[in-house]
Amino acid sequence: VVSRKIIVPATKRLVLRSGWQMIHVPFTFNNPAIEHAFGLPRGSFAAKYYNPATGQYYTVDQLVPGKAFWMYVSNVQTGKTQSHKLVADAAIIGEDFGKQAREQYVNLDPGWNLVGNPFVYPVYWGQVQVYSRISNTTVTLDQAAKNGWLSKTVFAWVPGSTVYDNFKDSDKLLLPWRGYWVRAKYPITLVFRPSVPPASDVTTKPGGF
């Protein structure tokens, strides 16, 4: 018996749910204003990010690759979901000639940070590297955890529920469109390198899907 994992890249379409959902947008835009990216008028939704420096939530004005947030859309009925497509200028992050080939960097401050995988392909948590902005060194995730730079345990809100899932295993995937809580103990930067799934490449359609 032969089994293999099929990894499907994210598209410009997402599922909006009733209530608050934790998301990350794995695309970039000519205009990063959140109302432009989603094509939704102000007043029809709410979006909040968490600032670990203050311990407070603030309104999201612009989408930033690698930064996740909570979002609520008013016209999604309770218990229902709604398919929604981003605007046409949504483009793949770190794209070079149709390939998602450039590293991406997500800064974390001490405390809890809402983060997301900036690539359209899932990335294994253990493949993420960590750069210390204090010592100016880059190490593996395992070494960073041993150094006390961050907690390796990740928390993810389970869609359509009221609970969190959590994991710390290196072979767990950080999925596109999902937001994650990561606790940093020092100022660090997560280094995401383009994933190369088995029997695949990071080749994508220019400009996204």
Short mmCIF file of C-alpha atoms in Angstrom, two decimals:
data_model
loop_
_atom_site.label_atom_id
_atom_site.label_comp_id
_atom_site.label_asym_id
_atom_site.label_seq_id
_atom_site.Cartn_x
_atom_site.Cartn_y
_atom_site.Cartn_z
CA VAL A 1 0.00 0.00 0.00
CA VAL A 2 1.39 3.38 -1.02
CA SER A 3 0.11 6.61 0.46
CA ARG A 4 1.13 10.16 -0.21
CA LYS A 5 0.11 13.58 1.00
CA ILE A 6 -1.47 15.88 -1.58
CA ILE A 7 -0.80 19.54 -0.84
CA VAL A 8 -3.18 21.99 -2.51
CA PRO A 9 -2.27 25.70 -2.72
CA ALA A 10 -4.60 28.39 -1.48
CA THR A 11 -6.73 30.28 -3.97
CA LYS A 12 -8.18 33.79 -3.82
CA ARG A 13 -11.42 32.38 -2.43
CA LEU A 14 -12.07 31.93 1.28
CA VAL A 15 -14.91 30.81 3.51
CA LEU A 16 -16.50 33.45 5.73
CA ARG A 17 -18.23 32.14 8.84
CA SER A 18 -20.75 33.59 11.23
CA GLY A 19 -19.25 35.16 14.31
CA TRP A 20 -15.58 35.98 14.78
CA GLN A 21 -12.99 33.94 12.88
CA MET A 22 -9.21 34.07 13.04
CA ILE A 23 -7.68 34.41 9.58
CA HIS A 24 -4.59 35.38 7.64
CA VAL A 25 -4.64 36.50 4.00
CA PRO A 26 -1.82 34.79 2.01
CA PHE A 27 -1.89 37.38 -0.77
CA THR A 28 -0.65 40.91 -1.33
CA PHE A 29 -2.43 43.84 -2.99
CA ASN A 30 -1.72 47.03 -4.91
CA ASN A 31 -3.89 48.67 -2.27
CA PRO A 32 -3.53 46.83 1.08
CA ALA A 33 -6.53 48.57 2.69
CA ILE A 34 -8.66 45.79 4.13
CA GLU A 35 -11.93 47.05 2.63
CA HIS A 36 -10.30 47.03 -0.82
CA ALA A 37 -8.82 43.54 -0.44
CA PHE A 38 -12.12 41.99 0.60
CA GLY A 39 -14.30 44.26 -1.53
CA LEU A 40 -16.47 45.00 1.49
CA PRO A 41 -17.72 48.44 2.54
CA ARG A 42 -16.76 49.81 5.93
CA GLY A 43 -19.49 49.08 8.44
CA SER A 44 -20.27 45.65 6.98
CA PHE A 45 -17.42 43.95 8.84
CA ALA A 46 -15.02 44.31 11.76
CA ALA A 47 -11.37 43.26 11.91
CA LYS A 48 -9.09 43.37 14.95
CA TYR A 49 -5.40 42.60 15.48
CA TYR A 50 -3.65 42.04 18.80
CA ASN A 51 -0.73 44.17 19.94
CA PRO A 52 1.46 42.22 22.40
CA ALA A 53 3.16 45.40 23.56
CA THR A 54 -0.07 46.83 24.96
CA GLY A 55 -2.16 43.68 25.39
CA GLN A 56 -4.98 45.38 23.48
CA TYR A 57 -6.89 44.81 20.23
CA TYR A 58 -6.93 47.46 17.50
CA THR A 59 -8.76 47.93 14.22
CA VAL A 60 -7.08 46.47 11.15
CA ASP A 61 -6.66 49.14 8.46
CA GLN A 62 -4.21 47.40 6.13
CA LEU A 63 -3.32 43.76 5.50
CA VAL A 64 0.26 42.80 6.33
CA PRO A 65 1.76 39.48 5.12
CA GLY A 66 2.34 37.15 8.06
CA LYS A 67 0.02 39.03 10.40
CA ALA A 68 -3.26 37.33 11.31
CA PHE A 69 -6.37 38.93 12.81
CA TRP A 70 -9.93 38.33 13.98
CA MET A 71 -12.70 39.17 11.51
CA TYR A 72 -16.49 39.42 11.76
CA VAL A 73 -18.75 39.86 8.72
CA SER A 74 -22.26 41.05 9.51
CA ASN A 75 -24.16 39.51 6.59
CA VAL A 76 -23.17 35.89 7.32
CA GLN A 77 -26.10 34.26 9.08
CA THR A 78 -25.62 32.47 12.40
CA GLY A 79 -24.33 28.94 11.87
CA LYS A 80 -23.82 29.49 8.15
CA THR A 81 -20.80 29.92 5.89
CA GLN A 82 -20.34 32.04 2.80
CA SER A 83 -17.83 31.72 -0.03
CA HIS A 84 -16.05 34.98 -0.76
CA LYS A 85 -13.50 35.97 -3.39
CA LEU A 86 -10.77 38.58 -2.99
CA VAL A 87 -10.40 41.45 -5.43
CA ALA A 88 -8.73 40.84 -8.80
CA ASP A 89 -5.41 42.48 -7.92
CA ALA A 90 -4.65 39.94 -5.17
CA ALA A 91 -1.18 38.56 -5.96
CA ILE A 92 1.02 35.82 -4.56
CA ILE A 93 3.48 37.01 -1.92
CA GLY A 94 7.15 36.70 -2.81
CA GLU A 95 6.54 35.79 -6.46
CA ASP A 96 9.30 35.79 -9.06
CA PHE A 97 8.28 34.89 -12.61
CA GLY A 98 5.43 32.67 -11.49
CA LYS A 99 7.27 31.05 -8.61
CA GLN A 100 6.76 31.82 -4.95
CA ALA A 101 10.50 31.87 -4.43
CA ARG A 102 11.36 34.60 -1.93
CA GLU A 103 11.76 34.16 1.81
CA GLN A 104 9.25 35.97 3.99
CA TYR A 105 9.90 37.48 7.41
CA VAL A 106 7.35 37.91 10.20
CA ASN A 107 8.42 40.01 13.17
CA LEU A 108 7.28 38.94 16.63
CA ASP A 109 7.40 41.06 19.76
CA PRO A 110 7.61 39.66 23.30
CA GLY A 111 4.22 38.23 24.23
CA TRP A 112 1.44 36.60 22.23
CA ASN A 113 1.47 37.28 18.49
CA LEU A 114 -1.18 36.53 15.85
CA VAL A 115 0.70 35.18 12.83
CA GLY A 116 0.02 33.42 9.54
CA ASN A 117 1.86 31.46 6.90
CA PRO A 118 2.54 33.97 4.09
CA PHE A 119 2.74 31.29 1.39
CA VAL A 120 -0.07 29.75 -0.68
CA TYR A 121 1.31 26.30 0.14
CA PRO A 122 1.21 24.84 3.66
CA VAL A 123 4.54 25.05 5.50
CA TYR A 124 5.73 22.62 8.14
CA TRP A 125 6.11 24.32 11.51
CA GLY A 126 9.50 22.68 11.99
CA GLN A 127 10.81 24.21 8.75
CA VAL A 128 10.35 27.75 10.04
CA GLN A 129 13.60 29.32 11.17
CA VAL A 130 13.98 31.98 13.84
CA TYR A 131 16.12 35.12 13.73
CA SER A 132 17.03 36.89 16.97
CA ARG A 133 16.98 40.66 16.58
CA ILE A 134 19.09 40.89 19.76
CA SER A 135 21.94 38.48 18.94
CA ASN A 136 21.68 38.85 15.14
CA THR A 137 21.66 35.07 14.63
CA THR A 138 19.32 32.66 12.81
CA VAL A 139 18.68 29.16 14.16
CA THR A 140 16.22 26.31 13.69
CA LEU A 141 12.85 26.36 15.43
CA ASP A 142 13.96 23.63 17.84
CA GLN A 143 17.11 25.52 18.75
CA ALA A 144 15.17 28.75 19.22
CA ALA A 145 12.83 26.97 21.64
CA LYS A 146 15.83 25.53 23.51
CA ASN A 147 17.33 29.03 23.65
CA GLY A 148 14.13 30.27 25.27
CA TRP A 149 13.35 32.68 22.43
CA LEU A 150 9.79 31.42 21.95
CA SER A 151 7.35 28.72 22.93
CA LYS A 152 7.09 26.01 20.26
CA THR A 153 3.42 25.40 21.09
CA VAL A 154 1.05 26.97 18.57
CA PHE A 155 -2.65 27.67 19.19
CA ALA A 156 -5.18 27.71 16.36
CA TRP A 157 -8.88 28.58 16.55
CA VAL A 158 -10.96 25.67 15.25
CA PRO A 159 -13.30 27.02 12.53
CA GLY A 160 -16.97 26.81 13.43
CA SER A 161 -16.27 26.07 17.11
CA THR A 162 -15.55 27.85 20.36
CA VAL A 163 -12.25 26.13 21.17
CA TYR A 164 -8.57 26.22 20.29
CA ASP A 165 -6.46 23.39 18.94
CA ASN A 166 -2.77 23.36 19.80
CA PHE A 167 0.36 21.61 18.64
CA LYS A 168 4.13 21.78 18.92
CA ASP A 169 5.16 18.97 16.58
CA SER A 170 7.56 19.91 13.78
CA ASP A 171 5.55 17.91 11.22
CA LYS A 172 2.37 19.93 11.72
CA LEU A 173 1.42 22.17 8.82
CA LEU A 174 0.76 25.89 9.03
CA LEU A 175 -2.11 26.27 6.58
CA PRO A 176 -2.83 29.26 4.33
CA TRP A 177 -5.80 31.40 5.43
CA ARG A 178 -5.40 30.23 9.06
CA GLY A 179 -4.29 32.42 11.93
CA TYR A 180 -2.11 31.15 14.79
CA TRP A 181 -1.08 32.34 18.23
CA VAL A 182 2.67 32.14 18.87
CA ARG A 183 4.27 33.32 22.12
CA ALA A 184 7.65 35.02 21.78
CA LYS A 185 9.86 35.72 24.78
CA TYR A 186 12.26 38.10 22.98
CA PRO A 187 12.09 40.24 19.82
CA ILE A 188 12.44 37.65 17.04
CA THR A 189 11.59 37.15 13.40
CA LEU A 190 10.07 34.00 11.90
CA VAL A 191 11.78 33.13 8.63
CA PHE A 192 9.49 31.36 6.16
CA ARG A 193 11.25 29.68 3.26
CA PRO A 194 9.29 28.57 0.18
CA SER A 195 7.96 25.05 0.58
CA VAL A 196 8.77 22.39 -2.02
CA PRO A 197 6.15 19.66 -1.57
CA PRO A 198 7.07 16.12 -2.75
CA ALA A 199 6.74 15.67 -6.54
CA SER A 200 5.89 19.33 -6.84
CA ASP A 201 7.43 22.77 -7.15
CA VAL A 202 6.61 26.20 -5.83
CA THR A 203 5.49 27.16 -9.32
CA THR A 204 2.23 29.08 -9.36
CA LYS A 205 0.24 31.00 -11.88
CA PRO A 206 1.60 34.54 -12.21
CA GLY A 207 -0.53 36.86 -10.13
CA GLY A 208 -2.17 34.07 -8.21
CA PHE A 209 -5.21 31.90 -8.94
#
